[in-house]
Coordinates of C-alpha atoms in Angstrom, one line a residue:
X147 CA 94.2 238.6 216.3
X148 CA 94.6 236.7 213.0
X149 CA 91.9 237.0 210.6
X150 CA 89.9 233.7 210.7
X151 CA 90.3 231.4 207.8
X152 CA 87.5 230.0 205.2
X153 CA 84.4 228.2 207.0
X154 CA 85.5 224.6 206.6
X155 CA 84.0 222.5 203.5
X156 CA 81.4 220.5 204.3
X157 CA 81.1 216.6 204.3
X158 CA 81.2 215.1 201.4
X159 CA 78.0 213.5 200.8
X160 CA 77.8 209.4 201.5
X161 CA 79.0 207.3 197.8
X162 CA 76.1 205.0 196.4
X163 CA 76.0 202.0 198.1
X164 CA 77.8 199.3 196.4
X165 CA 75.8 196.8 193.9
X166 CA 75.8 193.7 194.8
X167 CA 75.5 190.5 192.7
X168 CA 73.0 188.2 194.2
X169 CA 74.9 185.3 194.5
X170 CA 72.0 182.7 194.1
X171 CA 70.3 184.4 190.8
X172 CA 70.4 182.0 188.3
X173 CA 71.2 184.7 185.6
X174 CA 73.4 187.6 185.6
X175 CA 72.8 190.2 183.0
X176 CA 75.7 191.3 180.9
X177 CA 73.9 193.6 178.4
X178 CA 77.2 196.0 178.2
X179 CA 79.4 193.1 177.0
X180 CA 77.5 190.6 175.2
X181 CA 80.6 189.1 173.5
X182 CA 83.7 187.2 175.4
X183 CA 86.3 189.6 176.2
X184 CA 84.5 193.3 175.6
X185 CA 85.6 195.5 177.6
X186 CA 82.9 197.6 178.8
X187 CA 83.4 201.3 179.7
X188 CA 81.8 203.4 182.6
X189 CA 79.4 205.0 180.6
X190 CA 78.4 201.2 179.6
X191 CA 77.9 200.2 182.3
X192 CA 81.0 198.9 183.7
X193 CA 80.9 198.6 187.6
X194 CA 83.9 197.1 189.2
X195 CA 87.7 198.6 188.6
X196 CA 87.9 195.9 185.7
X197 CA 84.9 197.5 183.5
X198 CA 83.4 194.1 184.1
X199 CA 79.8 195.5 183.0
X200 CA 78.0 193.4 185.5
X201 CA 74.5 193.5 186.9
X202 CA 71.8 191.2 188.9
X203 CA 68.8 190.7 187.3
X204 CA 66.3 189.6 190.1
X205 CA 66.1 186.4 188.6
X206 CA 66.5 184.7 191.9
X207 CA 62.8 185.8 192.9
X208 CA 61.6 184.7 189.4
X209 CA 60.4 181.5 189.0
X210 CA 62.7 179.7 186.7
X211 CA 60.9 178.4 183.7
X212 CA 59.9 174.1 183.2
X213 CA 62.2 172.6 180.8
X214 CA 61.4 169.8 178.4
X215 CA 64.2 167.4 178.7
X216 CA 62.3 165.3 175.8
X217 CA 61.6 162.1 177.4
X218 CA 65.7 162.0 178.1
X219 CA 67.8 160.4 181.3
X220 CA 71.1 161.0 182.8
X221 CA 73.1 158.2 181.5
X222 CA 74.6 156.9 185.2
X223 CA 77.3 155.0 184.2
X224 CA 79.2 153.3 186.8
X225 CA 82.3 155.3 187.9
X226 CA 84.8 152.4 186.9
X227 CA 83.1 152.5 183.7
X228 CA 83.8 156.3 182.4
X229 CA 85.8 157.4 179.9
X230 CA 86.4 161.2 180.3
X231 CA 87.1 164.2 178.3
X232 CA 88.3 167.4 180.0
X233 CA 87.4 171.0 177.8
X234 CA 86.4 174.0 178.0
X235 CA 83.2 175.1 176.4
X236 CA 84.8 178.2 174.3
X237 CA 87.7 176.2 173.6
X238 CA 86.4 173.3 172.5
X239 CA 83.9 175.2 169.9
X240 CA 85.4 178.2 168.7
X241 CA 87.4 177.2 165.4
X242 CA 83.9 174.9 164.6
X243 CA 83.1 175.3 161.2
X244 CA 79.7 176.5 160.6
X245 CA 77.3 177.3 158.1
X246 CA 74.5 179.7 158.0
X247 CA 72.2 178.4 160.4
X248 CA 74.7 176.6 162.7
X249 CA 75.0 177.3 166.4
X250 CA 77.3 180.1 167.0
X251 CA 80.5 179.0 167.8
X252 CA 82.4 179.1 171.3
X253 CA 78.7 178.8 173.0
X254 CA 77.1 175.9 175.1
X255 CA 74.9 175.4 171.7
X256 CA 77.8 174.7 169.5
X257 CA 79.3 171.8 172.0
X258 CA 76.0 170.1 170.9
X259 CA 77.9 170.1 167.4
X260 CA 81.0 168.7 169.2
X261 CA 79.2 165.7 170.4
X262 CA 79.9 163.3 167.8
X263 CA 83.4 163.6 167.5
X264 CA 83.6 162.6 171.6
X265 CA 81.5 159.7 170.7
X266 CA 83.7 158.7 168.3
X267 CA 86.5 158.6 170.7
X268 CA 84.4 156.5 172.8
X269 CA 84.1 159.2 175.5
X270 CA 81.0 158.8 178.2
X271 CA 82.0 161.9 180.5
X272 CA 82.4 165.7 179.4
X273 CA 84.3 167.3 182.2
X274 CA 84.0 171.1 181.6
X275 CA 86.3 173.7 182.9
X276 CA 84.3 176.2 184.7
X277 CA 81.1 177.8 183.1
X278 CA 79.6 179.6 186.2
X279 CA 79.7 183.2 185.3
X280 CA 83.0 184.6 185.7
X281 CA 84.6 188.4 184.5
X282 CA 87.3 186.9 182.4
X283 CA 88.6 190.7 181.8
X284 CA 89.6 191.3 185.4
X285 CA 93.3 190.8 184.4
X286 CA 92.7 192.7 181.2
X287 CA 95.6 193.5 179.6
X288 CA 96.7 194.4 175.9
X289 CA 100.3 193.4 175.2
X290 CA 102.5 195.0 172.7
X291 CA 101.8 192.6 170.1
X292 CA 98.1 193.5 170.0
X293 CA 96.7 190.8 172.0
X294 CA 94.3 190.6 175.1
X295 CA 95.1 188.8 178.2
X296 CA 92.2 187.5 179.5
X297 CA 91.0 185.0 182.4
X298 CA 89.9 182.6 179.7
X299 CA 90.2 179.4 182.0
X300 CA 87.4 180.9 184.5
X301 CA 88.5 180.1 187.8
X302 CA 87.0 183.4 189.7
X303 CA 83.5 182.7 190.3
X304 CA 81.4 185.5 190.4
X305 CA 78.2 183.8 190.3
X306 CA 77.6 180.1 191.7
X307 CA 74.3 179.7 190.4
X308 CA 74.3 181.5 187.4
X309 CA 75.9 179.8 184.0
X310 CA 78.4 181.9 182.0
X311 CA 76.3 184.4 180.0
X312 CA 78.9 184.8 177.1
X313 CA 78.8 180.8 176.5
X314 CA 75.2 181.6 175.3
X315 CA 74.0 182.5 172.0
X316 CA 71.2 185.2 172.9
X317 CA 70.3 187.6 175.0
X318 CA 68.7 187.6 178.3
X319 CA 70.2 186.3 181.5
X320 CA 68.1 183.2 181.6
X321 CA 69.0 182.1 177.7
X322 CA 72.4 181.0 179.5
X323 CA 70.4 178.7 181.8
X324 CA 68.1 177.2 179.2
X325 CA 71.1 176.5 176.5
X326 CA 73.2 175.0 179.1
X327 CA 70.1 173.1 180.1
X328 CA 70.1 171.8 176.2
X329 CA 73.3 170.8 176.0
X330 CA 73.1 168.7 179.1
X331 CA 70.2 166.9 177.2
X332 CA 72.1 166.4 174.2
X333 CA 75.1 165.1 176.0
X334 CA 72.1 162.5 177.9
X335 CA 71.4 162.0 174.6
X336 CA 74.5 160.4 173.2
X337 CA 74.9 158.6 176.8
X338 CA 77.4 161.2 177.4
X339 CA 77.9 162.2 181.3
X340 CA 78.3 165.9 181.9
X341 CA 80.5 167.0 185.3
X342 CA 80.9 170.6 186.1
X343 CA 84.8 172.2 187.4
X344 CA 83.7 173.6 190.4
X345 CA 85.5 176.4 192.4
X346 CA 84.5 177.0 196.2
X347 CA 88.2 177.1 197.4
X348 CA 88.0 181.1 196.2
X349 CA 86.0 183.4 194.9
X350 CA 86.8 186.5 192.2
X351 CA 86.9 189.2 195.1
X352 CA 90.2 188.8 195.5
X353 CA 92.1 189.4 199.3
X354 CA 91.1 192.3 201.3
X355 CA 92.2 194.8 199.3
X356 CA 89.7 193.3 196.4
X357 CA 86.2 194.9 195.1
X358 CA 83.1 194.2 197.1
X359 CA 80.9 191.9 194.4
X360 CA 79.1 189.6 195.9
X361 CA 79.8 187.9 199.8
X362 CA 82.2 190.6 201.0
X363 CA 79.1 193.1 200.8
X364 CA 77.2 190.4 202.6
X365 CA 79.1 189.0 205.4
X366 CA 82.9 189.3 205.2
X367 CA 83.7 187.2 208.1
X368 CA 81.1 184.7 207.6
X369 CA 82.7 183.6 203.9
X370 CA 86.1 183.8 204.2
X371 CA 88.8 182.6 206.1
X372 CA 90.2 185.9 207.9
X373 CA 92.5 186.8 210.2
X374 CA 91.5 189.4 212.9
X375 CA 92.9 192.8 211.8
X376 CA 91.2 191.7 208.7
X377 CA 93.8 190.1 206.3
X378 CA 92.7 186.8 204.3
X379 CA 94.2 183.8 204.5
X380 CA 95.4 182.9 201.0
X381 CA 95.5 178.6 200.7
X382 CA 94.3 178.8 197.1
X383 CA 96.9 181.1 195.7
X384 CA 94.6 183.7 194.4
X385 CA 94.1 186.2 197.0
X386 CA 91.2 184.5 199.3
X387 CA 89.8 181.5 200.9
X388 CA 86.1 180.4 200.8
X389 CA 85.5 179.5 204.7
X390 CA 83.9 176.6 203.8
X391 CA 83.2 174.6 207.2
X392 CA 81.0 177.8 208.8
X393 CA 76.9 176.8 208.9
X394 CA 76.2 179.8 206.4
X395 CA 78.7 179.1 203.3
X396 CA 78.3 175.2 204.0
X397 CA 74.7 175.5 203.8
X398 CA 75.4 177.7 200.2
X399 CA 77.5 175.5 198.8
X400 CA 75.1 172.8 199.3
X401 CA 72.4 174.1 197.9
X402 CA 74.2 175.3 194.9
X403 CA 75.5 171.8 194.0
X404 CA 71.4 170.5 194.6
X405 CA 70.6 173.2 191.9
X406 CA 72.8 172.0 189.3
X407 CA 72.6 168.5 190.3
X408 CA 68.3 168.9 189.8
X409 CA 67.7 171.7 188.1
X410 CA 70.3 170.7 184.8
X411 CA 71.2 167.2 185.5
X412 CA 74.2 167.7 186.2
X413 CA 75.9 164.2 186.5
X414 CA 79.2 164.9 188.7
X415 CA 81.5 168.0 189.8
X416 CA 85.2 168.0 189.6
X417 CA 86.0 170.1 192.9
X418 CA 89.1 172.2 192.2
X419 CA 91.8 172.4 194.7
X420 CA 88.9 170.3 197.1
X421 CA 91.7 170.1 200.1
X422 CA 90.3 173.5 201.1
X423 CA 86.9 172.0 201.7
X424 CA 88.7 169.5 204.3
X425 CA 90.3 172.8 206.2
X426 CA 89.0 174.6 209.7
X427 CA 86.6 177.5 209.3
X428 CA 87.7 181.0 210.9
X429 CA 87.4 180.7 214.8
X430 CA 87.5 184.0 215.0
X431 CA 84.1 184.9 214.9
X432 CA 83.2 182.4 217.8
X433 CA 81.9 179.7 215.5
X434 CA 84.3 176.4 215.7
X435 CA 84.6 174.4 212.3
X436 CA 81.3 172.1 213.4
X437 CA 79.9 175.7 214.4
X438 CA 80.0 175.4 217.8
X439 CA 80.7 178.9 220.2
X440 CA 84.0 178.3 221.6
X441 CA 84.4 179.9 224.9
X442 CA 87.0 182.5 225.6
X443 CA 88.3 185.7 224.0
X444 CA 86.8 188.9 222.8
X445 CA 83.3 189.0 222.1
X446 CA 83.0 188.7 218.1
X447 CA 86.7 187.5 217.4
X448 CA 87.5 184.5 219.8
X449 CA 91.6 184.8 219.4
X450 CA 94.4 185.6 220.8
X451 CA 96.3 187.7 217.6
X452 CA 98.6 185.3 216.6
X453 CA 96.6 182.9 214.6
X454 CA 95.1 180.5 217.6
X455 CA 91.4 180.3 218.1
X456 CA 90.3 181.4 221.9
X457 CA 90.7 179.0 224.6
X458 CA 88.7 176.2 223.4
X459 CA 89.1 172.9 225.4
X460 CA 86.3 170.8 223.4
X461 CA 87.8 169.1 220.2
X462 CA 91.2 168.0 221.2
X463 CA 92.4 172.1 222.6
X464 CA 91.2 173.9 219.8
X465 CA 91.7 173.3 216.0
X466 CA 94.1 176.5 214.5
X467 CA 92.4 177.9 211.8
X468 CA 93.1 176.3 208.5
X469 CA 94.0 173.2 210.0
X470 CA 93.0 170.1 208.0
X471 CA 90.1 168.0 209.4
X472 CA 89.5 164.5 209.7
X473 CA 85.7 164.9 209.0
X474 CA 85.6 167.8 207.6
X475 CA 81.6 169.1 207.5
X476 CA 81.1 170.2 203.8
X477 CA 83.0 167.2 202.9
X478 CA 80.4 164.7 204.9
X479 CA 77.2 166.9 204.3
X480 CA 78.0 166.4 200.5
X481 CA 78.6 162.8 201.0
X482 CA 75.7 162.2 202.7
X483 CA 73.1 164.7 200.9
X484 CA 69.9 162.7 199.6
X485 CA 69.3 164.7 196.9
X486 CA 73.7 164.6 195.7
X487 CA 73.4 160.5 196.3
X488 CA 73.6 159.9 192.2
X489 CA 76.3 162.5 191.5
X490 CA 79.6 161.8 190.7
X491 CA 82.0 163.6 192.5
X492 CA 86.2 164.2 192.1
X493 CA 88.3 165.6 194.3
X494 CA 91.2 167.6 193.1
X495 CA 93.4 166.4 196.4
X496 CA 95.7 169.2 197.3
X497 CA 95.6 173.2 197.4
X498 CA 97.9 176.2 197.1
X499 CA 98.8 175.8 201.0
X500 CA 101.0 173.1 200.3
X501 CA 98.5 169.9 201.8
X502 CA 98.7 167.2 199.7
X503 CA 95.5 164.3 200.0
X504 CA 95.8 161.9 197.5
X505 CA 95.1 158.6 198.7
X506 CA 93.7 160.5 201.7
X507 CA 90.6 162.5 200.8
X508 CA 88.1 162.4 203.9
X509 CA 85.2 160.2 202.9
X510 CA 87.1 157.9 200.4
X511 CA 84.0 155.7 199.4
X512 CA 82.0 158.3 198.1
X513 CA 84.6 160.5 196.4
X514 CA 87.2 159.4 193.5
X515 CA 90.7 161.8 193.5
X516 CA 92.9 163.4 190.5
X517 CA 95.4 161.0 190.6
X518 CA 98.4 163.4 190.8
X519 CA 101.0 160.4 191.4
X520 CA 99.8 159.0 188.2
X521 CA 100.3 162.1 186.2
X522 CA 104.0 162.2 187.9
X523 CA 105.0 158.3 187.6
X524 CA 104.0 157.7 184.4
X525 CA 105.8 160.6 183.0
X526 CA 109.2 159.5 184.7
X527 CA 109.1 155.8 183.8
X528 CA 107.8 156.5 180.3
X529 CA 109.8 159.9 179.5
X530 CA 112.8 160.5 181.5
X531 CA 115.9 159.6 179.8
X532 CA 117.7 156.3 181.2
X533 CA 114.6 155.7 183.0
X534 CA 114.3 158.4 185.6
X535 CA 111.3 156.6 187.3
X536 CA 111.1 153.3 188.9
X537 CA 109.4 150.5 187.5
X538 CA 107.7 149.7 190.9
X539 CA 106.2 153.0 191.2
X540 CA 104.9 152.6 187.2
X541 CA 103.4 149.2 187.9
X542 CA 101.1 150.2 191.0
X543 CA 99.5 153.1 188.7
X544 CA 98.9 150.7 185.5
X545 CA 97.1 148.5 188.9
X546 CA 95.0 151.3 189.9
X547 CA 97.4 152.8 192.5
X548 CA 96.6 150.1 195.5
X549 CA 98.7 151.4 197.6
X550 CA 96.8 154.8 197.5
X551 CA 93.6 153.0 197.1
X552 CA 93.4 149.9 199.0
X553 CA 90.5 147.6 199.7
X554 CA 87.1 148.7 199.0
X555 CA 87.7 152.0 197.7
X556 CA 89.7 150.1 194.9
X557 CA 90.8 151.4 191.4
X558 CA 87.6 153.2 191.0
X559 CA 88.9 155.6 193.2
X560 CA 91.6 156.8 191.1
X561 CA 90.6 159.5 188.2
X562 CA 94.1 158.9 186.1
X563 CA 95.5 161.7 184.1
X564 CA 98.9 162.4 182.4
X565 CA 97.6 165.9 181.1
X566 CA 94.8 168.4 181.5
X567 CA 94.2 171.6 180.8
X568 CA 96.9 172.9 183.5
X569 CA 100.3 172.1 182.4
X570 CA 102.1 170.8 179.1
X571 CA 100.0 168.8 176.5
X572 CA 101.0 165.4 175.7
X573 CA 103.0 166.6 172.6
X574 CA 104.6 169.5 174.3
X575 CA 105.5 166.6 177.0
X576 CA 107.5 164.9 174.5
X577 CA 108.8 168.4 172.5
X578 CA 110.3 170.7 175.7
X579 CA 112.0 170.4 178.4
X580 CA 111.3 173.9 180.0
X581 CA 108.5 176.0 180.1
X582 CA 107.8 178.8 177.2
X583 CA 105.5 181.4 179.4
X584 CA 107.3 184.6 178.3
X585 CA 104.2 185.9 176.1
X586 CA 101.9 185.5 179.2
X587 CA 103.8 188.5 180.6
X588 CA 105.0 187.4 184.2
X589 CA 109.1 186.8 182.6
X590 CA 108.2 182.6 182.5
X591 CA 108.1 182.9 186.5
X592 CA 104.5 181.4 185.6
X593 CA 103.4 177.9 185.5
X594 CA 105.4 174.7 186.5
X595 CA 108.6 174.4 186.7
X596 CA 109.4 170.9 187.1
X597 CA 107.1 169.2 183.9
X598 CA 108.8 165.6 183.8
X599 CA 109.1 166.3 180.4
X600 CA 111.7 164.7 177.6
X601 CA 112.4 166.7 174.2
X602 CA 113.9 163.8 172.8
X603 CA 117.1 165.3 172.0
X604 CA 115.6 169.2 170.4
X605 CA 113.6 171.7 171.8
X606 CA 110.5 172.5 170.3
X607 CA 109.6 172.5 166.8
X608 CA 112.3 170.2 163.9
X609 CA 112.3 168.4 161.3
X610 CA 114.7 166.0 162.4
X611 CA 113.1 162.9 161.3
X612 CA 114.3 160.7 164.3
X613 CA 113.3 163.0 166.9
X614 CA 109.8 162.8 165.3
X615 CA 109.4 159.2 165.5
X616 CA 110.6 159.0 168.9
X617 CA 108.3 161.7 169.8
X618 CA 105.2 159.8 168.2
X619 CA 106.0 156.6 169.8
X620 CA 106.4 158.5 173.3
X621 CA 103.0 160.1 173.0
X622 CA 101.3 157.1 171.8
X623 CA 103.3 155.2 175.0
X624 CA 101.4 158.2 177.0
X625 CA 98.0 157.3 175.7
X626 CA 98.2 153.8 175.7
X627 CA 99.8 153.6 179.5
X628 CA 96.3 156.1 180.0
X629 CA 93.7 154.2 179.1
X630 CA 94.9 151.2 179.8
X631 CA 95.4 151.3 183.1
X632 CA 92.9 150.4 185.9
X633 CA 91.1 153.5 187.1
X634 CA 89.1 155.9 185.5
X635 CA 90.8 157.6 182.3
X636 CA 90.5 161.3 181.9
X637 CA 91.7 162.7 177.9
X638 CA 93.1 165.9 177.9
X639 CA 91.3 168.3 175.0
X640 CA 93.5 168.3 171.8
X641 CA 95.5 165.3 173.0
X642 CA 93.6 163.0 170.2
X643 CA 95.5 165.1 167.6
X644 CA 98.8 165.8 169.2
X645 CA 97.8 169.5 169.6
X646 CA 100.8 171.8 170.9
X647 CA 100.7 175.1 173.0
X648 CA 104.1 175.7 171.9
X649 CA 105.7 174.9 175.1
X650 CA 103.3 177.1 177.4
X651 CA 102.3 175.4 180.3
X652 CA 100.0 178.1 181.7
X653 CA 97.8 179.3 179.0
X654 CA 94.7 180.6 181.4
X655 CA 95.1 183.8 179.7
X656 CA 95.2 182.9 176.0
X657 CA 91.5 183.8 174.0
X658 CA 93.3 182.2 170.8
X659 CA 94.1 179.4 168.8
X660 CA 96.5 178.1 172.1
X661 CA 93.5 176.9 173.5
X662 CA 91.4 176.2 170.7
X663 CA 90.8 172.7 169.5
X664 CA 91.7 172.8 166.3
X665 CA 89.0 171.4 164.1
X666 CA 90.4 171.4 160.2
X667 CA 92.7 168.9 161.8
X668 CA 90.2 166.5 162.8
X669 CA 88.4 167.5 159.7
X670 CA 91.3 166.2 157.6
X671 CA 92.6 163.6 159.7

């Protein structure tokens, strides 16, 4: 007989379990990487693949500390009556020019500093790009010429509750809280409006091959929107779905908006790619989108395999998962919340999944839309050589869109835009016809394609004096069409100045002077 062969190894022993981030603390402690865009390693403290160097501090079973809001009030202007000014809180403050004493720049202290110069423009509404904390190295990359690519937009919550702990100027997970706190009552201040970007279509653990950070160590199925062998349905375009219209993540996104709205005085929230919140929950856990148990199927995943919830005869046969609702349950719950009755709130009407909702957002008299038709009729009529869009189509959006917004809901519905932060600025608008992408890495297959743009005759940068004026005079056409039209006006950052991304229409990645505001330009202007 053969001799026998070595004893077999023993198990391996059972991993740590994985550390979670609470996602209602209020402060996330990022001691290993105290400055925007370190990199910290393992030995630091890093935790996810990316190094992001993230812990919970237990703050959600602290009680958070009584601010003094110094005798100030939110400003509630009327929604027809807002002027506003999209930016990003590093962007907007990181070329400030400070002296020894001065808040430090790119922090929620140094937009304090800012203040003035969007009271000069006559601004009543800061709309700020996301500040809930974020890893903005999870696409970490350094590119042959030395830079970083970075997530510096911020849409990849990691946090809901908890502000962006690099926008503050101390230590301590709670400092973030109290000097975002501070510049909401400066903003009050000034009569300036604050509304937060808001991001509950996704979330920064990616699709299911992603990192467990916060719900997938929870409750999987419960907060996202998953097929049954366990893939994730991808309607934002970045991997996952937040399965909004189940009981448990309604309920959290509820009372995360109620934080901000009482807790920081929040004034309104800009809900990014908001059609999500209007789709079907996942029927395959045996909850319907109104969280009803639908009869029928396996126990625990109520479908039959091929994307069709379990035999459901109540509402209308069954609603497919994903399917767009007419009264969708986040959407109403917000609507109708007591404590949500004085906040602003702006649907950004369409998603990654291809539905499309302006004019249409469920619960029209309470929500106001990014006017997307705007953005695109305004830029044919006024930039398109020969006239490329019809005069019918321009007139309706300098008259508040009625034929998106009829009747009551009116021209206060309509948030008009011809730029934001997505997209070409209004002098790359009037500078290039194609998109300039190649540095971001991805061979210019990024961004959009079709900008309704107009060189005027040479692309990019030149010195030819009449393709100067006739840029000029297109961008002040721009502006002028903007803010006078009926509807609410929103400015894009850097717009007042004619500042250029040279051409790149997807700078999410760019920690640099792309998306800076440059401020010895105002200074000198």
């Amino acid at each position: 007989p053969a001799a026998p062969g070595p004893p077999a190894a023993p198990p391996a022993p059972p991993g740590p379990p994985p550390v979670l981030v609470d996602p209602r603390a209020p402060g996330v402690g990022t001691a290993a990487r105290p400055e925007f865009g370190d990199v910290a390693s393992e030995a630091e403290g890093g935790l996810w693949p990316q190094m992001a160097g993230v812990l919970p501090v237990g703050a959600a079973t602290v009680e958070l500390p009584e601010f003094d809001w110094e005798g100030t009030r939110p400003p509630r202007h009327a929604r027809e009556d807002l002027v506003v000014y999209e930016a990003h809180v590093r962007g907007l403050t990181a070329l400030r020019q400070t002296e020894e004493g001065d808040a430090k720049a790119g922090t929620y202290a140094a937009v304090k500093d800012a203040l003035p110069h969007l009271a000069f423009l006559g601004v009543n509404a800061l709309e700020l790009l996301p500040i809930y904390e974020f890893n903005e190295v999870e696409h970490y990359k350094l590119l042959d010429n030395g830079t970083t690519r970075l997530n510096f937009w911020g849409y990849s919550t990691l946090s809901f509750f908890a502000p962006m702990a690099r926008y503050s100027s101390g230590d301590g997970a709670l400092t973030a809280l109290r000097e975002m706190q501070e510049m909401v009552r400066e903003c009050h201040r000034l009569g300036i409006e604050v509304i937060l970007d808001v991001v509950f279509n996704h979330t920064a653990e990616g699709n299911e091959m992603g990192p467990s950070v916060t719900f997938r160590g929870l409750d999987e199925r419960s907060y996202y929107v998953m097929a049954p062998a366990g893939e994730h349905y991808n309607y934002s375009g970045c991997g996952n779905t937040f399965n909004c219209n189940t009981p448990l993540a309604r309920q959290f996104v509820l009372d995360c908006l109620r934080f901000w709205a009482i807790e920081c005085r929040v004034d309104g929230f800009r809900f990014d790619l908001a059609s999500i919140l209007t789709r079907s929950s996942t029927r395959w856990d045996g909850e319907s989108a109104y969280g009803s148990v639908v009869t029928g199927g396996h126990s625990g995943h109520g479908g039959d395999g091929d994307g069709r919830p379990a035999a459901a005869a109540e509402y209308g046969g069954g609603v497919y998962t994903g399917t767009p609702l007419g009264a969708p349950p986040l959407v109403e719950a917000i609507s109708r919340d007591p404590a949500l009755a004085h906040v602003k709130l702006f649907a950004e009407p369409w998603d990654a999944g291809g539905l499309y909702q302006v004019g249409s957002f469920p619960c029209g008299q309470r929500w106001a839309e990014w006017n997307g038709k705007f953005r695109d009729d305004v830029r044919r009529f006024l930039l398109l050589p020969g006239g490329g869009g019809a005069i019918s189509d321009f007139a309706k959006r300098m008259c508040g869109s009625p034929d998106l917004y009829p009747g009551d809901r009116g021209p206060k519905a309509s948030l008009n835009f011809v730029t934001c932060h997505d997209g070409f600025t209004t002098a790359d608008l009037t500078a290039f016809n194609e998109r300039h992408n190649m540095a971001n890495g991805e061979n210019n297959r990024d961004g959009e394609e079709h900008n309704l743009s107009w060189n005027c005759g040479e692309e990019g940068p030149t010195k030819n004096v009449e393709v100067r004026r006739m840029r000029a005079r297109n961008r002040r056409n721009l502006m002028a069409a903007l803010l006078l039209a009926h509807g609410t006006p929103m400015i894009n950052m850097g717009d007042e100045i004619n500042h250029t991304k040279g051409g790149n229409n997807n700078t999410y990645c760019w920690d640099t002077d792309v998306n800076y505001l440059p401020w010895d330009v105002l200074v000198s202007a």
